[in-house]
Amino acid sequence: MNKQYETVIGLEVHVELATKTKIFCSCQTTFGGAPNTHTCPVCAGMPGSLPVLNKQVVEYALAVGLAANCKIHQHCKFDRKNYFYPDNPQNYQISQLYLPICYDGGIEIETENGKKTIGIHEIHMEEDAGKLIHDEWEDCSLVDYNRSGVPLIEIVSEPDMRSAEEVIAYLEKLRLIIQYLGASDCKLQEGSMRADVNLSVREAGTAKLGTRTEMKNLNSFKAIARAVEGERARQIELLEEGKKVIQETRRWDDNKEYSYPMRSKEDAQDYRYFPDPDLMPIVISDEWIQKIKEAQPELRTEKLLRYKKEFDIPDYDAGILTSSKKLADLFEAATAICNKPKKVSNWLMVETLRLLKEKNREPEDLTFSPENLAKLVELADAGTINSSVAKEVFEHVFEEDADPVQYVEAHGLKTVNDEGALRSAITDIVAANPQSVTDYKNGKEKAIGFLVGQTMKAMKGKADPGTVNKILKEILSENPL
Ligand SMILES: [Zn+2]
């Protein structure tokens, strides 16, 4: 391959908003539930039913738009996107084409190559479709409308990304902003955040964009990165063979690491958009925007600075803790209880992240309470339990939100501070291991480690290793060979 190619990538990201009810009716939005139990005539598309806009949807869309430096269409409206598919009971989706609520913004990303701004073309509000369930019964498909009418925002970027690394950096930044705003939990696995990748390649140095394809069915950051690499390679191969890339929608199969054509890509005119006659245009006043701006919670950059100042923790800690809203919330709440920021930070950065990695979970999946984390910090700090017992207890806090005080009590894990008991255990160990005693006296410092280990074992791990070491040295110095 002699030619150099450049990859041009734009993303369409759908995010399910965290409203309690749907966008145009009062049905609940909770994930799951028995099929078709969260439905009513509006979200089941019954003729004659009328949509009523949920104000919270507009406020979340505004909050995300303002945080992503967008301009606001203060006079915006909804349009009907017409298409037939069984998961779409009205035969049209209520969306925004002509006047999306937010437009012309951008967010800054940082990769190994430095900082870069990714433009945001627009953010529009729309309703989600239902879900088709195939293969449940032999000869038919089933449809569940629980998701129909769940509010979405679609964030359309400019084609400003050039690599999988930039795509992931953009998605991570976007997800963090939205999570901090509380507008969505952005879980890719559950589909509350979904990314479609528009990708084309062109010869480096040319200005004209190549023909793009759109890839769907991407449910993890890793799958997105692989899809970008795979599709780039496929398109370059076509061009090298003198063939053309066809504009189409493709489905990425992450197991086979290959994309398959789904349908030819439609343009806006294929959907016969027109303004929805059932919904009034939305007027967004300057006061309303001001109110949203004032209510905007602290975002990561501000939090980062405050953590260093308020809690006096290192940059490294602050960076990790603020990389997830969940970790930051746990940190602040637990610190407010026990007032030991560095200790709380250590438990979150070391043991929590280790267990998350081991169990292949995200920080957003954490379920333990800050109260129990704070109790554990107190117990370990007061020396009531030693550090290896603390780790053991923490695993139960992590898994089942166990109350550390009760757990330590119930399992008899308190450190034995009774010098008499320790002394007698150590005397027995010394008597039973004459060889180690001789080794130690002959200058083998390491032999003492073995004796400490034996004592800890005899005390079922419930002694303080420092105290054991101290008493052991005393006994050995008293003990003639
Ligand atoms: Zn409904």
Short mmCIF file of C-alpha atoms and ligand atoms in Angstrom, two decimals:
data_model
loop_
_atom_site.label_atom_id
_atom_site.label_comp_id
_atom_site.label_asym_id
_atom_site.label_seq_id
_atom_site.Cartn_x
_atom_site.Cartn_y
_atom_site.Cartn_z
CA MET A 1 0.00 0.00 0.00
CA ASN A 2 1.62 3.20 -1.15
CA LYS A 3 -1.14 5.67 -0.52
CA GLN A 4 -1.72 7.21 2.88
CA TYR A 5 -5.31 7.32 4.08
CA GLU A 6 -7.05 9.51 6.59
CA THR A 7 -10.08 8.29 8.55
CA VAL A 8 -12.91 10.76 9.06
CA ILE A 9 -15.34 9.92 11.85
CA GLY A 10 -18.50 11.54 13.15
CA LEU A 11 -20.72 10.12 15.89
CA GLU A 12 -24.42 10.08 16.54
CA VAL A 13 -24.91 9.37 20.21
CA HIS A 14 -28.33 8.55 21.66
CA VAL A 15 -28.76 9.05 25.37
CA GLU A 16 -31.82 7.99 27.38
CA LEU A 17 -32.69 10.77 29.79
CA ALA A 18 -33.16 10.05 33.49
CA THR A 19 -36.73 11.38 33.70
CA LYS A 20 -39.18 9.40 35.84
CA THR A 21 -41.83 9.46 33.11
CA LYS A 22 -41.81 9.27 29.31
CA ILE A 23 -41.45 12.23 26.96
CA PHE A 24 -45.11 12.60 25.93
CA CYS A 25 -47.10 10.65 28.56
CA SER A 26 -46.92 9.80 32.26
CA CYS A 27 -45.86 6.16 31.89
CA GLN A 28 -42.78 5.23 33.92
CA THR A 29 -39.38 4.87 32.26
CA THR A 30 -37.85 2.19 34.54
CA PHE A 31 -35.64 -0.29 32.69
CA GLY A 32 -37.12 -3.80 32.48
CA GLY A 33 -40.57 -4.66 33.85
CA ALA A 34 -43.01 -7.20 32.41
CA PRO A 35 -43.54 -6.53 28.68
CA ASN A 36 -46.11 -3.83 27.81
CA THR A 37 -46.84 -2.90 31.44
CA HIS A 38 -45.40 0.64 31.15
CA THR A 39 -47.72 1.69 28.34
CA CYS A 40 -50.78 3.83 27.64
CA PRO A 41 -52.69 4.92 24.51
CA VAL A 42 -50.11 7.68 23.80
CA CYS A 43 -46.94 5.57 23.82
CA ALA A 44 -48.76 2.62 22.21
CA GLY A 45 -49.61 4.93 19.29
CA MET A 46 -53.40 4.70 19.54
CA PRO A 47 -55.27 6.92 17.06
CA GLY A 48 -56.64 10.08 18.65
CA SER A 49 -54.28 10.09 21.64
CA LEU A 50 -52.41 13.34 22.13
CA PRO A 51 -48.81 13.88 23.29
CA VAL A 52 -47.99 16.31 26.12
CA LEU A 53 -44.33 17.33 26.41
CA ASN A 54 -42.44 16.51 29.64
CA LYS A 55 -40.75 19.76 30.73
CA GLN A 56 -37.88 17.89 32.38
CA VAL A 57 -36.80 16.57 28.96
CA VAL A 58 -36.29 20.12 27.71
CA GLU A 59 -34.35 21.02 30.87
CA TYR A 60 -32.00 18.04 30.56
CA ALA A 61 -31.43 18.74 26.86
CA LEU A 62 -30.67 22.40 27.69
CA ALA A 63 -28.31 21.40 30.50
CA VAL A 64 -26.33 19.06 28.24
CA GLY A 65 -26.30 21.61 25.42
CA LEU A 66 -25.03 24.41 27.65
CA ALA A 67 -22.33 22.17 29.15
CA ALA A 68 -21.28 21.27 25.57
CA ASN A 69 -21.01 24.96 24.65
CA CYS A 70 -23.97 24.88 22.26
CA LYS A 71 -26.20 27.69 21.08
CA ILE A 72 -29.90 27.33 21.82
CA HIS A 73 -32.80 27.60 19.40
CA GLN A 74 -35.09 29.52 21.72
CA HIS A 75 -37.96 28.85 19.37
CA CYS A 76 -37.82 25.15 18.64
CA LYS A 77 -40.33 22.53 17.59
CA PHE A 78 -40.91 18.85 17.00
CA ASP A 79 -41.15 17.08 13.63
CA ARG A 80 -42.48 13.72 12.56
CA LYS A 81 -40.00 11.28 11.05
CA ASN A 82 -42.14 8.88 9.05
CA TYR A 83 -41.22 5.25 8.69
CA PHE A 84 -42.82 1.89 9.24
CA TYR A 85 -41.31 -0.63 11.61
CA PRO A 86 -43.22 -2.78 14.11
CA ASP A 87 -41.39 -1.37 17.14
CA ASN A 88 -42.73 2.09 16.22
CA PRO A 89 -46.50 1.97 16.83
CA GLN A 90 -47.38 5.40 15.39
CA ASN A 91 -45.50 4.76 12.13
CA TYR A 92 -43.62 7.95 12.83
CA GLN A 93 -41.13 9.00 15.44
CA ILE A 94 -41.48 12.41 17.07
CA SER A 95 -38.05 14.02 16.66
CA GLN A 96 -36.53 17.36 15.69
CA LEU A 97 -35.14 18.07 12.24
CA TYR A 98 -35.54 21.73 11.32
CA LEU A 99 -34.93 23.43 14.65
CA PRO A 100 -33.06 21.15 17.05
CA ILE A 101 -32.95 22.54 20.58
CA CYS A 102 -29.12 22.91 20.71
CA TYR A 103 -26.64 23.50 17.88
CA ASP A 104 -23.13 24.59 17.03
CA GLY A 105 -21.21 23.54 20.15
CA GLY A 106 -18.11 21.53 20.93
CA ILE A 107 -16.19 19.79 23.66
CA GLU A 108 -12.48 19.52 24.25
CA ILE A 109 -10.82 16.12 24.34
CA GLU A 110 -7.30 15.14 25.26
CA THR A 111 -5.33 12.28 23.74
CA GLU A 112 -1.63 11.42 23.49
CA ASN A 113 -1.45 13.91 20.62
CA GLY A 114 -2.68 16.77 22.78
CA LYS A 115 -5.90 18.72 23.10
CA LYS A 116 -8.51 19.08 20.39
CA THR A 117 -12.06 20.35 20.13
CA ILE A 118 -14.71 18.07 18.64
CA GLY A 119 -17.55 20.09 17.18
CA ILE A 120 -21.14 19.31 18.05
CA HIS A 121 -23.43 19.92 15.11
CA GLU A 122 -26.65 19.65 17.09
CA ILE A 123 -28.50 18.02 19.96
CA HIS A 124 -32.14 17.16 19.41
CA MET A 125 -34.88 15.63 21.52
CA GLU A 126 -36.84 12.59 20.39
CA GLU A 127 -38.72 9.54 21.60
CA ASP A 128 -37.32 6.02 21.77
CA ALA A 129 -38.93 3.08 19.96
CA GLY A 130 -40.17 -0.19 21.51
CA LYS A 131 -38.24 -3.44 21.39
CA LEU A 132 -38.72 -6.43 19.13
CA ILE A 133 -38.02 -9.83 20.63
CA HIS A 134 -37.11 -12.48 18.09
CA ASP A 135 -36.70 -16.23 18.51
CA GLU A 136 -38.83 -16.34 21.66
CA TRP A 137 -41.54 -18.29 19.90
CA GLU A 138 -40.77 -20.35 16.87
CA ASP A 139 -42.62 -18.60 14.09
CA CYS A 140 -43.20 -15.05 15.19
CA SER A 141 -41.59 -11.99 16.76
CA LEU A 142 -42.95 -10.25 19.85
CA VAL A 143 -43.01 -6.55 20.59
CA ASP A 144 -42.60 -4.76 23.92
CA TYR A 145 -43.59 -1.08 24.04
CA ASN A 146 -42.20 -0.36 27.52
CA ARG A 147 -39.35 1.60 25.92
CA SER A 148 -41.60 3.35 23.42
CA GLY A 149 -41.70 7.04 24.29
CA VAL A 150 -38.71 7.00 26.64
CA PRO A 151 -37.02 10.39 26.12
CA LEU A 152 -33.79 10.55 24.18
CA ILE A 153 -31.38 13.21 23.14
CA GLU A 154 -29.33 12.60 20.04
CA ILE A 155 -25.97 14.32 20.05
CA VAL A 156 -24.60 14.67 16.52
CA SER A 157 -20.91 15.51 16.29
CA GLU A 158 -19.10 17.12 13.39
CA PRO A 159 -16.88 14.70 11.42
CA ASP A 160 -13.89 15.90 13.45
CA MET A 161 -12.46 12.63 14.76
CA ARG A 162 -9.56 10.88 13.02
CA SER A 163 -8.89 7.74 15.09
CA ALA A 164 -10.46 5.22 17.45
CA GLU A 165 -8.52 6.89 20.27
CA GLU A 166 -10.22 10.23 19.59
CA VAL A 167 -13.61 8.55 19.36
CA ILE A 168 -13.20 6.94 22.78
CA ALA A 169 -11.86 10.17 24.34
CA TYR A 170 -14.89 12.04 22.97
CA LEU A 171 -17.37 9.45 24.22
CA GLU A 172 -15.78 9.31 27.66
CA LYS A 173 -15.86 13.09 27.98
CA LEU A 174 -19.46 13.25 26.81
CA ARG A 175 -20.52 10.48 29.18
CA LEU A 176 -18.85 12.17 32.13
CA ILE A 177 -20.54 15.52 31.40
CA ILE A 178 -23.96 13.88 31.13
CA GLN A 179 -23.46 11.77 34.26
CA TYR A 180 -22.31 14.79 36.25
CA LEU A 181 -25.41 16.66 35.12
CA GLY A 182 -27.53 13.72 36.28
CA ALA A 183 -29.22 13.70 32.86
CA SER A 184 -28.57 9.99 32.30
CA ASP A 185 -26.62 7.07 33.77
CA CYS A 186 -25.15 6.45 30.27
CA LYS A 187 -24.82 2.67 30.53
CA LEU A 188 -23.74 1.26 27.19
CA GLN A 189 -24.58 -2.31 28.19
CA GLU A 190 -28.20 -1.43 29.07
CA GLY A 191 -28.50 0.84 26.05
CA SER A 192 -29.01 4.11 27.92
CA MET A 193 -26.09 5.40 25.81
CA ARG A 194 -25.72 4.20 22.22
CA ALA A 195 -23.26 5.34 19.61
CA ASP A 196 -23.55 5.06 15.84
CA VAL A 197 -20.30 5.58 13.99
CA ASN A 198 -20.18 7.39 10.65
CA LEU A 199 -16.89 6.65 8.98
CA SER A 200 -15.23 7.37 5.67
CA VAL A 201 -11.66 7.33 4.43
CA ARG A 202 -9.91 9.64 2.01
CA GLU A 203 -6.43 9.99 0.65
CA ALA A 204 -4.37 12.06 3.05
CA GLY A 205 -4.18 15.66 1.93
CA THR A 206 -7.42 15.69 -0.08
CA ALA A 207 -10.26 17.88 1.10
CA LYS A 208 -13.22 16.01 -0.39
CA LEU A 209 -14.89 13.56 1.98
CA GLY A 210 -15.11 9.92 0.96
CA THR A 211 -18.37 7.95 0.94
CA ARG A 212 -19.36 7.13 4.50
CA THR A 213 -20.99 4.16 6.10
CA GLU A 214 -22.86 4.11 9.39
CA MET A 215 -22.27 1.36 11.91
CA LYS A 216 -24.80 0.33 14.53
CA ASN A 217 -24.99 -2.29 17.26
CA LEU A 218 -22.02 -1.06 19.27
CA ASN A 219 -22.48 -1.66 22.98
CA SER A 220 -19.09 -1.09 24.56
CA PHE A 221 -16.17 1.29 24.12
CA LYS A 222 -13.98 -1.65 23.14
CA ALA A 223 -16.46 -2.73 20.46
CA ILE A 224 -16.55 0.84 19.13
CA ALA A 225 -12.75 0.97 18.90
CA ARG A 226 -12.63 -2.40 17.09
CA ALA A 227 -15.44 -1.36 14.74
CA VAL A 228 -13.57 1.82 13.78
CA GLU A 229 -10.40 -0.15 13.02
CA GLY A 230 -12.28 -2.90 11.17
CA GLU A 231 -14.36 -0.56 9.01
CA ARG A 232 -11.36 1.62 8.17
CA ALA A 233 -9.48 -1.46 6.95
CA ARG A 234 -12.49 -2.68 4.93
CA GLN A 235 -12.94 0.67 3.15
CA ILE A 236 -9.23 1.05 2.36
CA GLU A 237 -9.19 -2.45 0.92
CA LEU A 238 -12.13 -1.59 -1.37
CA LEU A 239 -10.44 1.60 -2.58
CA GLU A 240 -7.13 -0.19 -3.14
CA GLU A 241 -8.95 -2.71 -5.32
CA GLY A 242 -10.44 0.16 -7.31
CA LYS A 243 -13.94 -0.51 -5.94
CA LYS A 244 -16.40 1.96 -4.47
CA VAL A 245 -17.60 2.30 -0.90
CA ILE A 246 -21.39 2.17 -0.83
CA GLN A 247 -23.32 4.56 1.43
CA GLU A 248 -25.13 2.20 3.74
CA THR A 249 -25.92 1.26 7.33
CA ARG A 250 -23.89 -1.68 8.58
CA ARG A 251 -24.20 -3.86 11.65
CA TRP A 252 -20.97 -4.55 13.54
CA ASP A 253 -20.53 -8.13 14.69
CA ASP A 254 -18.06 -7.87 17.55
CA ASN A 255 -17.45 -11.63 17.73
CA LYS A 256 -16.50 -11.90 14.07
CA GLU A 257 -14.92 -8.42 14.11
CA TYR A 258 -16.60 -7.57 10.84
CA SER A 259 -19.50 -5.38 9.76
CA TYR A 260 -22.41 -6.55 7.60
CA PRO A 261 -24.70 -4.43 5.42
CA MET A 262 -28.16 -3.82 6.97
CA ARG A 263 -29.76 -1.39 4.55
CA SER A 264 -28.86 1.44 2.23
CA LYS A 265 -28.49 4.61 4.27
CA GLU A 266 -31.52 6.88 4.07
CA ASP A 267 -31.26 10.63 3.76
CA ALA A 268 -33.57 13.03 5.56
CA GLN A 269 -35.82 13.38 2.52
CA ASP A 270 -36.61 9.65 2.64
CA TYR A 271 -38.46 10.20 5.91
CA ARG A 272 -40.86 12.89 4.69
CA TYR A 273 -40.36 14.96 7.82
CA PHE A 274 -43.00 17.56 8.67
CA PRO A 275 -43.74 19.61 11.80
CA ASP A 276 -45.80 17.66 14.31
CA PRO A 277 -49.24 19.28 14.35
CA ASP A 278 -50.09 17.86 17.80
CA LEU A 279 -47.31 19.71 19.63
CA MET A 280 -46.91 23.43 20.23
CA PRO A 281 -43.56 25.04 19.42
CA ILE A 282 -41.40 25.42 22.53
CA VAL A 283 -40.41 28.91 23.56
CA ILE A 284 -37.28 29.01 25.71
CA SER A 285 -36.93 32.33 27.47
CA ASP A 286 -33.65 33.97 28.48
CA GLU A 287 -34.78 33.56 32.10
CA TRP A 288 -35.28 29.83 31.66
CA ILE A 289 -31.77 29.43 30.19
CA GLN A 290 -30.37 31.52 33.03
CA LYS A 291 -32.12 29.30 35.58
CA ILE A 292 -30.65 26.14 34.01
CA LYS A 293 -27.19 27.72 33.95
CA GLU A 294 -27.44 28.64 37.62
CA ALA A 295 -28.59 25.15 38.57
CA GLN A 296 -25.74 23.52 36.61
CA PRO A 297 -23.87 21.24 39.06
CA GLU A 298 -20.13 21.30 39.50
CA LEU A 299 -18.45 19.60 36.53
CA ARG A 300 -15.21 17.66 36.60
CA THR A 301 -12.70 20.48 36.12
CA GLU A 302 -14.14 22.48 39.02
CA LYS A 303 -14.44 19.39 41.21
CA LEU A 304 -10.82 18.50 40.52
CA LEU A 305 -9.60 21.88 41.74
CA ARG A 306 -11.85 21.84 44.79
CA TYR A 307 -10.74 18.33 45.87
CA LYS A 308 -7.11 19.34 45.90
CA LYS A 309 -7.85 22.50 47.87
CA GLU A 310 -10.54 21.26 50.24
CA PHE A 311 -9.26 17.75 50.96
CA ASP A 312 -5.54 18.20 50.34
CA ILE A 313 -5.29 15.01 48.30
CA PRO A 314 -2.72 14.46 45.50
CA ASP A 315 -3.51 15.30 41.83
CA TYR A 316 -3.41 11.61 41.02
CA ASP A 317 -6.15 10.79 43.55
CA ALA A 318 -8.32 13.72 42.49
CA GLY A 319 -7.99 12.66 38.84
CA ILE A 320 -9.15 9.11 39.49
CA LEU A 321 -11.94 10.03 41.91
CA THR A 322 -13.47 12.57 39.53
CA SER A 323 -13.22 10.26 36.52
CA SER A 324 -16.56 8.80 37.58
CA LYS A 325 -19.50 10.61 39.15
CA LYS A 326 -20.21 7.55 41.28
CA LEU A 327 -16.68 7.45 42.75
CA ALA A 328 -16.75 11.21 43.38
CA ASP A 329 -20.13 10.99 45.14
CA LEU A 330 -18.97 8.08 47.33
CA PHE A 331 -15.75 9.89 48.17
CA GLU A 332 -17.51 13.08 49.24
CA ALA A 333 -20.24 11.35 51.23
CA ALA A 334 -17.87 8.97 53.08
CA THR A 335 -15.41 11.78 53.80
CA ALA A 336 -18.22 13.93 55.21
CA ILE A 337 -18.89 11.16 57.75
CA CYS A 338 -15.38 10.14 58.85
CA ASN A 339 -13.38 13.22 57.87
CA LYS A 340 -10.43 11.14 56.62
CA PRO A 341 -10.22 12.05 52.92
CA LYS A 342 -6.91 10.38 52.07
CA LYS A 343 -7.96 7.11 53.72
CA VAL A 344 -11.33 7.10 51.92
CA SER A 345 -9.54 7.89 48.68
CA ASN A 346 -7.16 4.94 49.18
CA TRP A 347 -10.01 2.47 49.64
CA LEU A 348 -11.70 3.72 46.50
CA MET A 349 -8.58 3.86 44.35
CA VAL A 350 -7.00 0.59 45.42
CA GLU A 351 -9.43 -2.07 46.66
CA THR A 352 -12.57 -0.75 44.95
CA LEU A 353 -10.93 -0.43 41.54
CA ARG A 354 -9.20 -3.79 41.97
CA LEU A 355 -12.50 -5.57 42.69
CA LEU A 356 -14.29 -3.75 39.85
CA LYS A 357 -11.62 -4.88 37.43
CA GLU A 358 -11.66 -8.43 38.76
CA LYS A 359 -15.45 -8.62 38.40
CA ASN A 360 -15.50 -6.75 35.08
CA ARG A 361 -17.83 -4.02 36.37
CA GLU A 362 -17.99 -0.25 36.00
CA PRO A 363 -17.83 2.28 38.87
CA GLU A 364 -21.48 3.11 38.06
CA ASP A 365 -22.41 -0.44 39.16
CA LEU A 366 -21.16 0.13 42.73
CA THR A 367 -23.89 -0.47 45.29
CA PHE A 368 -22.26 -0.04 48.72
CA SER A 369 -23.13 2.93 50.90
CA PRO A 370 -20.74 5.71 51.95
CA GLU A 371 -21.81 5.04 55.57
CA ASN A 372 -20.33 1.54 55.52
CA LEU A 373 -17.17 2.67 53.77
CA ALA A 374 -16.72 5.35 56.44
CA LYS A 375 -17.24 2.78 59.22
CA LEU A 376 -14.55 0.55 57.72
CA VAL A 377 -12.12 3.48 57.51
CA GLU A 378 -12.77 4.22 61.20
CA LEU A 379 -12.27 0.61 62.29
CA ALA A 380 -9.00 0.25 60.40
CA ASP A 381 -7.75 3.67 61.48
CA ALA A 382 -8.46 2.99 65.17
CA GLY A 383 -6.56 -0.30 64.96
CA THR A 384 -9.70 -2.24 65.89
CA ILE A 385 -8.95 -4.50 62.91
CA ASN A 386 -5.66 -4.97 61.13
CA SER A 387 -5.13 -4.22 57.46
CA SER A 388 -5.59 -7.74 56.12
CA VAL A 389 -8.82 -8.20 58.10
CA ALA A 390 -9.94 -4.79 56.78
CA LYS A 391 -9.47 -6.00 53.20
CA GLU A 392 -11.50 -9.10 53.95
CA VAL A 393 -14.29 -7.02 55.51
CA PHE A 394 -14.20 -4.60 52.59
CA GLU A 395 -15.00 -7.41 50.15
CA HIS A 396 -18.28 -7.86 52.02
CA VAL A 397 -18.96 -4.13 52.00
CA PHE A 398 -18.30 -4.15 48.24
CA GLU A 399 -20.50 -7.15 47.47
CA GLU A 400 -23.41 -6.88 49.88
CA ASP A 401 -22.97 -3.48 51.55
CA ALA A 402 -22.24 -5.26 54.85
CA ASP A 403 -22.11 -3.13 57.99
CA PRO A 404 -18.41 -3.45 59.00
CA VAL A 405 -19.07 -2.96 62.73
CA GLN A 406 -21.64 -5.74 62.83
CA TYR A 407 -19.58 -7.96 60.52
CA VAL A 408 -16.43 -7.66 62.65
CA GLU A 409 -18.48 -8.34 65.79
CA ALA A 410 -20.31 -11.34 64.33
CA HIS A 411 -17.13 -12.96 63.01
CA GLY A 412 -14.90 -12.12 65.99
CA LEU A 413 -12.36 -10.27 63.85
CA LYS A 414 -11.21 -7.64 66.32
CA THR A 415 -7.45 -7.38 66.70
CA VAL A 416 -6.23 -9.07 69.88
CA ASN A 417 -4.53 -6.37 71.91
CA ASP A 418 -4.23 -8.46 75.03
CA GLU A 419 -0.44 -8.58 75.55
CA GLY A 420 -0.73 -11.56 77.86
CA ALA A 421 -2.52 -13.65 75.23
CA LEU A 422 -0.08 -12.59 72.52
CA ARG A 423 2.94 -13.27 74.71
CA SER A 424 1.73 -16.75 75.54
CA ALA A 425 1.02 -17.56 71.87
CA ILE A 426 4.45 -16.30 70.84
CA THR A 427 6.19 -18.26 73.61
CA ASP A 428 4.56 -21.43 72.22
CA ILE A 429 5.58 -20.59 68.64
CA VAL A 430 9.19 -19.91 69.69
CA ALA A 431 9.33 -23.20 71.59
CA ALA A 432 7.94 -25.10 68.62
CA ASN A 433 10.38 -23.63 66.08
CA PRO A 434 13.91 -23.93 67.50
CA GLN A 435 15.50 -23.93 64.04
CA SER A 436 14.06 -20.52 63.17
CA VAL A 437 15.21 -19.16 66.52
CA THR A 438 18.74 -20.44 65.85
CA ASP A 439 18.68 -18.96 62.34
CA TYR A 440 17.60 -15.60 63.73
CA LYS A 441 20.29 -15.60 66.36
CA ASN A 442 22.86 -16.49 63.72
CA GLY A 443 21.95 -13.30 61.90
CA LYS A 444 19.27 -14.48 59.49
CA GLU A 445 16.90 -11.53 59.88
CA LYS A 446 14.36 -13.20 57.61
CA ALA A 447 13.70 -15.97 60.11
CA ILE A 448 11.70 -13.55 62.23
CA GLY A 449 9.23 -13.12 59.36
CA PHE A 450 8.42 -16.81 59.53
CA LEU A 451 7.80 -16.59 63.27
CA VAL A 452 5.54 -13.54 62.83
CA GLY A 453 3.63 -15.48 60.17
CA GLN A 454 3.21 -18.48 62.46
CA THR A 455 1.95 -16.23 65.25
CA MET A 456 -0.53 -14.47 62.95
CA LYS A 457 -1.78 -17.88 61.88
CA ALA A 458 -2.17 -19.00 65.48
CA MET A 459 -4.09 -15.78 66.23
CA LYS A 460 -6.28 -16.41 63.13
CA GLY A 461 -5.01 -13.18 61.57
CA LYS A 462 -6.42 -11.04 64.34
CA ALA A 463 -3.20 -9.64 65.76
CA ASP A 464 -1.39 -6.47 64.86
CA PRO A 465 1.78 -7.57 63.01
CA GLY A 466 3.74 -4.60 64.46
CA THR A 467 2.93 -5.62 68.03
CA VAL A 468 3.72 -9.26 67.28
CA ASN A 469 7.09 -8.23 65.89
CA LYS A 470 7.88 -6.17 68.96
CA ILE A 471 6.97 -8.87 71.48
CA LEU A 472 8.73 -11.52 69.43
CA LYS A 473 11.99 -9.55 69.49
CA GLU A 474 11.68 -9.09 73.23
CA ILE A 475 11.13 -12.81 73.81
CA LEU A 476 13.99 -13.80 71.50
CA SER A 477 16.40 -11.49 73.27
CA GLU A 478 15.40 -12.94 76.64
CA ASN A 479 15.62 -16.48 75.33
CA PRO A 480 19.14 -17.97 75.55
CA LEU A 481 20.00 -20.62 73.05
ZN ZN B 1 -47.55 6.00 27.89
#
